[in-house]
Amino acid sequence: ILNVEQSPQSLHVQEGDSTNFTCSFPSSNFYALHWYRWETAKSPEALFVMTLNGDEKKKGRISATLNTKEGYSYLYIKGSQPEDSATYLCAFNTPGGKLIFGQGTELSVKP
Amino acid sequence: GAGVSQTPSNKVTEKGKYVELRCDPISGHTALYWYRQSLGQGPEFLIYFQGTGAADDSGLPNDRFFAVRPEGSVSTLKIQRTERGDSAVYLCASSLGPGGNSPLHFGNGTRLTVT
């Protein structure tokens, strides 16, 4: 059974704080790792698709790193804003094409 | 352009009834995924299609669940003899190819409530 774990489950920070969370996934048969952001009352939106060990991707104040050998990815948010409040999901893409999601990290940023 | 469309947005049904949930993917997207999401959980994989065929249906919980995509575009998720435990948000997503470098584009989901 493929297991994708995210930690922490929830995070409450103040506006301006920087934060990070973790996604752990199987280190064997790696194909790709996806990050999504899911705001309340909207549909999940893709942030990053990462395929190479050591890859780093950035989108504005959000960045992600990937370590396929040890099976983890970090998502960083620099200078959190209230509009960053959302659930952040990672998904492990198997070579067969199936994407398995973690349970998500719920981020709340207070002004 | 048009995104992934799911209908209905909400469905309330009685235990034991049959329901169909529809997904209209983005035009040209060959891969289509169905997920189920319960409160406090991440999306749970049900099935994914590459073209018309089900490439992986290992997530369908039992034989009451069935999905089709007859022309490689619109997909229907069918649930027979619904049970209260089937209540969840059913998400559909499409992508240019089966994962890899192709991100998923999600619809807004169908909230199914079985009373």
Tab-separated table of C-alpha atoms in Angstrom:
chain	number	residue	atom	x	y	z
A	1	ILE	CA	0.000	0.000	0.000
A	2	LEU	CA	1.478	3.353	-1.053
A	3	ASN	CA	1.415	5.897	1.746
A	4	VAL	CA	1.717	9.664	1.372
A	5	GLU	CA	2.004	11.537	4.664
A	6	GLN	CA	1.826	15.263	5.249
A	7	SER	CA	2.778	17.141	8.391
A	8	PRO	CA	1.657	19.040	10.248
A	9	GLN	CA	-2.097	18.452	9.790
A	10	SER	CA	-2.787	22.095	10.578
A	11	LEU	CA	-0.805	25.251	11.141
A	12	HIS	CA	-1.803	28.660	12.495
A	13	VAL	CA	0.598	31.534	11.820
A	14	GLN	CA	0.581	35.315	11.955
A	15	GLU	CA	0.729	37.469	8.855
A	16	GLY	CA	4.361	37.959	7.862
A	17	ASP	CA	5.586	34.653	9.342
A	18	SER	CA	7.404	32.230	7.080
A	19	THR	CA	6.304	28.638	7.263
A	20	ASN	CA	7.016	25.230	5.817
A	21	PHE	CA	5.438	21.820	5.733
A	22	THR	CA	6.445	18.321	4.700
A	23	CYS	CA	5.252	15.624	2.342
A	24	SER	CA	6.676	12.104	2.737
A	25	PHE	CA	6.271	9.509	0.012
A	26	PRO	CA	7.728	6.138	-1.065
A	27	SER	CA	11.322	6.541	-2.224
A	28	SER	CA	11.139	3.621	-4.662
A	29	ASN	CA	9.525	3.798	-8.130
A	30	PHE	CA	9.385	7.584	-8.037
A	31	TYR	CA	7.799	9.253	-11.056
A	32	ALA	CA	6.589	12.718	-9.998
A	33	LEU	CA	5.396	14.696	-6.991
A	34	HIS	CA	2.608	17.288	-7.251
A	35	TRP	CA	1.649	20.132	-4.902
A	36	TYR	CA	-1.850	21.637	-4.916
A	37	ARG	CA	-3.506	24.454	-3.052
A	38	TRP	CA	-7.186	24.098	-2.079
A	39	GLU	CA	-9.030	27.173	-0.902
A	40	THR	CA	-12.422	26.853	0.748
A	41	ALA	CA	-15.316	26.793	-1.742
A	42	LYS	CA	-12.927	26.427	-4.685
A	43	SER	CA	-11.347	23.478	-6.479
A	44	PRO	CA	-7.734	22.380	-5.906
A	45	GLU	CA	-5.242	24.324	-8.000
A	46	ALA	CA	-1.850	23.005	-9.105
A	47	LEU	CA	1.219	24.738	-7.660
A	48	PHE	CA	4.121	22.554	-8.753
A	49	VAL	CA	4.888	19.297	-10.523
A	50	MET	CA	8.349	18.042	-9.592
A	51	THR	CA	10.167	15.192	-11.228
A	52	LEU	CA	13.919	15.475	-10.580
A	53	ASN	CA	15.793	14.752	-7.351
A	54	GLY	CA	17.114	18.028	-5.939
A	55	ASP	CA	14.591	20.044	-7.915
A	56	GLU	CA	13.546	23.406	-6.506
A	57	LYS	CA	10.558	25.314	-7.864
A	58	LYS	CA	9.278	28.767	-7.011
A	59	LYS	CA	6.058	30.666	-7.614
A	60	GLY	CA	6.021	34.097	-5.998
A	61	ARG	CA	6.442	33.629	-2.247
A	62	ILE	CA	5.920	29.857	-2.435
A	63	SER	CA	8.715	27.408	-3.172
A	64	ALA	CA	9.200	23.657	-2.993
A	65	THR	CA	12.118	21.248	-2.820
A	66	LEU	CA	12.303	17.567	-3.661
A	67	ASN	CA	14.421	14.695	-2.322
A	68	THR	CA	13.468	11.491	-4.122
A	69	LYS	CA	16.194	9.369	-2.519
A	70	GLU	CA	14.841	9.876	0.990
A	71	GLY	CA	11.220	10.378	-0.074
A	72	TYR	CA	10.275	13.880	1.017
A	73	SER	CA	9.335	17.295	-0.328
A	74	TYR	CA	9.108	20.591	1.536
A	75	LEU	CA	6.782	23.476	0.698
A	76	TYR	CA	7.853	26.910	1.953
A	77	ILE	CA	5.804	30.088	2.161
A	78	LYS	CA	7.765	33.272	2.783
A	79	GLY	CA	5.994	36.159	4.535
A	80	SER	CA	2.579	34.470	4.839
A	81	GLN	CA	-0.472	36.549	3.939
A	82	PRO	CA	-4.128	35.909	4.918
A	83	GLU	CA	-4.859	34.986	1.291
A	84	ASP	CA	-2.413	32.062	1.664
A	85	SER	CA	-4.914	30.393	4.010
A	86	ALA	CA	-5.847	27.106	2.351
A	87	THR	CA	-5.231	23.372	2.502
A	88	TYR	CA	-1.996	22.364	0.788
A	89	LEU	CA	-2.015	18.887	-0.735
A	90	CYS	CA	0.811	16.830	-2.123
A	91	ALA	CA	0.278	13.883	-4.461
A	92	PHE	CA	2.635	11.055	-5.390
A	93	ASN	CA	2.431	10.104	-9.037
A	94	THR	CA	3.063	6.400	-9.614
A	95	PRO	CA	4.707	5.235	-12.861
A	96	GLY	CA	1.302	3.776	-13.813
A	97	GLY	CA	-0.243	7.248	-13.769
A	98	LYS	CA	-2.248	7.061	-10.551
A	99	LEU	CA	-1.905	10.050	-8.170
A	100	ILE	CA	-2.142	9.332	-4.454
A	101	PHE	CA	-2.833	12.336	-2.245
A	102	GLY	CA	-1.758	13.021	1.304
A	103	GLN	CA	-4.308	14.203	3.851
A	104	GLY	CA	-3.214	17.820	3.459
A	105	THR	CA	-1.877	20.588	5.683
A	106	GLU	CA	-4.466	23.202	6.616
A	107	LEU	CA	-2.827	26.636	6.871
A	108	SER	CA	-4.516	29.552	8.608
A	109	VAL	CA	-2.841	32.977	8.444
A	110	LYS	CA	-4.155	35.593	10.865
A	111	PRO	CA	-3.854	39.288	10.024
B	1	GLY	CA	-11.167	28.496	-21.746
B	2	ALA	CA	-13.679	26.196	-20.084
B	3	GLY	CA	-12.475	24.268	-17.080
B	4	VAL	CA	-13.584	20.883	-15.764
B	5	SER	CA	-17.318	20.849	-15.202
B	6	GLN	CA	-19.091	18.546	-12.741
B	7	THR	CA	-22.826	18.087	-12.451
B	8	PRO	CA	-24.805	18.169	-10.305
B	9	SER	CA	-23.002	20.315	-7.751
B	10	ASN	CA	-25.151	18.842	-4.993
B	11	LYS	CA	-27.101	15.605	-4.853
B	12	VAL	CA	-29.260	14.367	-2.000
B	13	THR	CA	-30.558	10.835	-2.328
B	14	GLU	CA	-32.139	8.192	-0.172
B	15	LYS	CA	-30.291	5.101	0.961
B	16	GLY	CA	-30.647	2.340	-1.595
B	17	LYS	CA	-31.123	4.619	-4.617
B	18	TYR	CA	-28.958	4.798	-7.745
B	19	VAL	CA	-27.019	7.970	-8.618
B	20	GLU	CA	-24.969	9.181	-11.559
B	21	LEU	CA	-22.340	11.913	-11.309
B	22	ARG	CA	-21.098	13.560	-14.480
B	23	CYS	CA	-17.712	15.040	-15.365
B	24	ASP	CA	-16.892	17.123	-18.444
B	25	PRO	CA	-13.111	17.399	-18.735
B	26	ILE	CA	-11.083	20.097	-20.465
B	27	SER	CA	-11.135	19.537	-24.213
B	28	GLY	CA	-8.091	17.607	-25.387
B	29	HIS	CA	-7.262	16.162	-21.967
B	30	THR	CA	-6.808	12.424	-22.380
B	31	ALA	CA	-6.490	11.508	-18.695
B	32	LEU	CA	-9.489	11.750	-16.361
B	33	TYR	CA	-9.509	10.989	-12.629
B	34	TRP	CA	-12.218	10.469	-10.019
B	35	TYR	CA	-11.538	11.073	-6.344
B	36	ARG	CA	-13.694	11.030	-3.217
B	37	GLN	CA	-13.067	13.404	-0.341
B	38	SER	CA	-14.465	13.051	3.158
B	39	LEU	CA	-14.184	15.681	5.875
B	40	GLY	CA	-10.649	16.028	7.210
B	41	GLN	CA	-9.176	13.636	4.653
B	42	GLY	CA	-7.227	14.106	1.469
B	43	PRO	CA	-8.765	13.098	-1.861
B	44	GLU	CA	-9.094	9.305	-2.053
B	45	PHE	CA	-8.311	7.820	-5.458
B	46	LEU	CA	-11.164	5.927	-7.118
B	47	ILE	CA	-10.360	5.409	-10.802
B	48	TYR	CA	-8.508	6.962	-13.686
B	49	PHE	CA	-9.045	6.777	-17.440
B	50	GLN	CA	-6.571	7.166	-20.227
B	51	GLY	CA	-8.772	7.793	-23.254
B	52	THR	CA	-11.812	5.515	-23.147
B	53	GLY	CA	-10.320	2.768	-21.020
B	54	ALA	CA	-9.977	2.559	-17.257
B	55	ALA	CA	-6.207	2.478	-16.744
B	56	ASP	CA	-6.510	1.877	-13.008
B	57	ASP	CA	-9.751	1.192	-11.109
B	58	SER	CA	-8.099	-0.137	-7.966
B	59	GLY	CA	-9.638	2.592	-5.795
B	60	LEU	CA	-13.283	1.718	-6.426
B	61	PRO	CA	-14.448	0.578	-2.984
B	62	ASN	CA	-16.775	-2.242	-4.135
B	63	ASP	CA	-18.907	-3.414	-7.036
B	64	ARG	CA	-21.599	-0.807	-6.324
B	65	PHE	CA	-19.287	1.758	-7.913
B	66	PHE	CA	-18.731	1.880	-11.645
B	67	ALA	CA	-17.425	4.555	-14.029
B	68	VAL	CA	-17.467	4.925	-17.794
B	69	ARG	CA	-15.942	7.224	-20.383
B	70	PRO	CA	-17.342	5.834	-23.649
B	71	GLU	CA	-16.024	8.452	-26.070
B	72	GLY	CA	-12.882	9.478	-24.234
B	73	SER	CA	-14.342	12.761	-23.074
B	74	VAL	CA	-17.294	12.956	-20.642
B	75	SER	CA	-17.223	10.472	-17.772
B	76	THR	CA	-20.020	9.237	-15.526
B	77	LEU	CA	-19.501	7.771	-12.064
B	78	LYS	CA	-22.372	5.457	-11.160
B	79	ILE	CA	-23.222	4.332	-7.658
B	80	GLN	CA	-25.815	1.616	-7.095
B	81	ARG	CA	-27.719	0.926	-3.870
B	82	THR	CA	-26.256	3.984	-2.174
B	83	GLU	CA	-25.301	3.776	1.485
B	84	ARG	CA	-24.917	6.557	4.053
B	85	GLY	CA	-21.156	5.931	4.026
B	86	ASP	CA	-21.052	7.002	0.372
B	87	SER	CA	-21.751	10.594	1.447
B	88	ALA	CA	-18.724	12.674	0.390
B	89	VAL	CA	-17.520	15.213	-2.154
B	90	TYR	CA	-16.730	13.478	-5.442
B	91	LEU	CA	-13.993	15.281	-7.362
B	92	CYS	CA	-13.149	14.875	-11.023
B	93	ALA	CA	-9.898	16.057	-12.588
B	94	SER	CA	-8.391	15.910	-16.046
B	95	SER	CA	-4.874	16.306	-17.410
B	96	LEU	CA	-3.070	16.299	-20.752
B	97	GLY	CA	-1.530	12.926	-19.963
B	98	PRO	CA	-1.415	10.408	-17.112
B	99	GLY	CA	0.415	12.514	-14.507
B	100	GLY	CA	4.138	13.016	-14.867
B	101	ASN	CA	4.649	16.614	-15.932
B	102	SER	CA	0.933	17.213	-16.422
B	103	PRO	CA	-0.861	18.807	-13.457
B	104	LEU	CA	-4.455	17.886	-12.693
B	105	HIS	CA	-7.227	20.397	-13.351
B	106	PHE	CA	-10.085	19.846	-10.930
B	107	GLY	CA	-13.786	20.489	-11.168
B	108	ASN	CA	-15.735	21.998	-8.275
B	109	GLY	CA	-16.938	18.595	-7.135
B	110	THR	CA	-20.317	16.998	-6.508
B	111	ARG	CA	-21.411	16.891	-2.874
B	112	LEU	CA	-23.358	13.647	-2.423
B	113	THR	CA	-25.525	13.213	0.662
B	114	VAL	CA	-27.213	9.862	1.277
B	115	THR	CA	-30.019	10.081	3.829
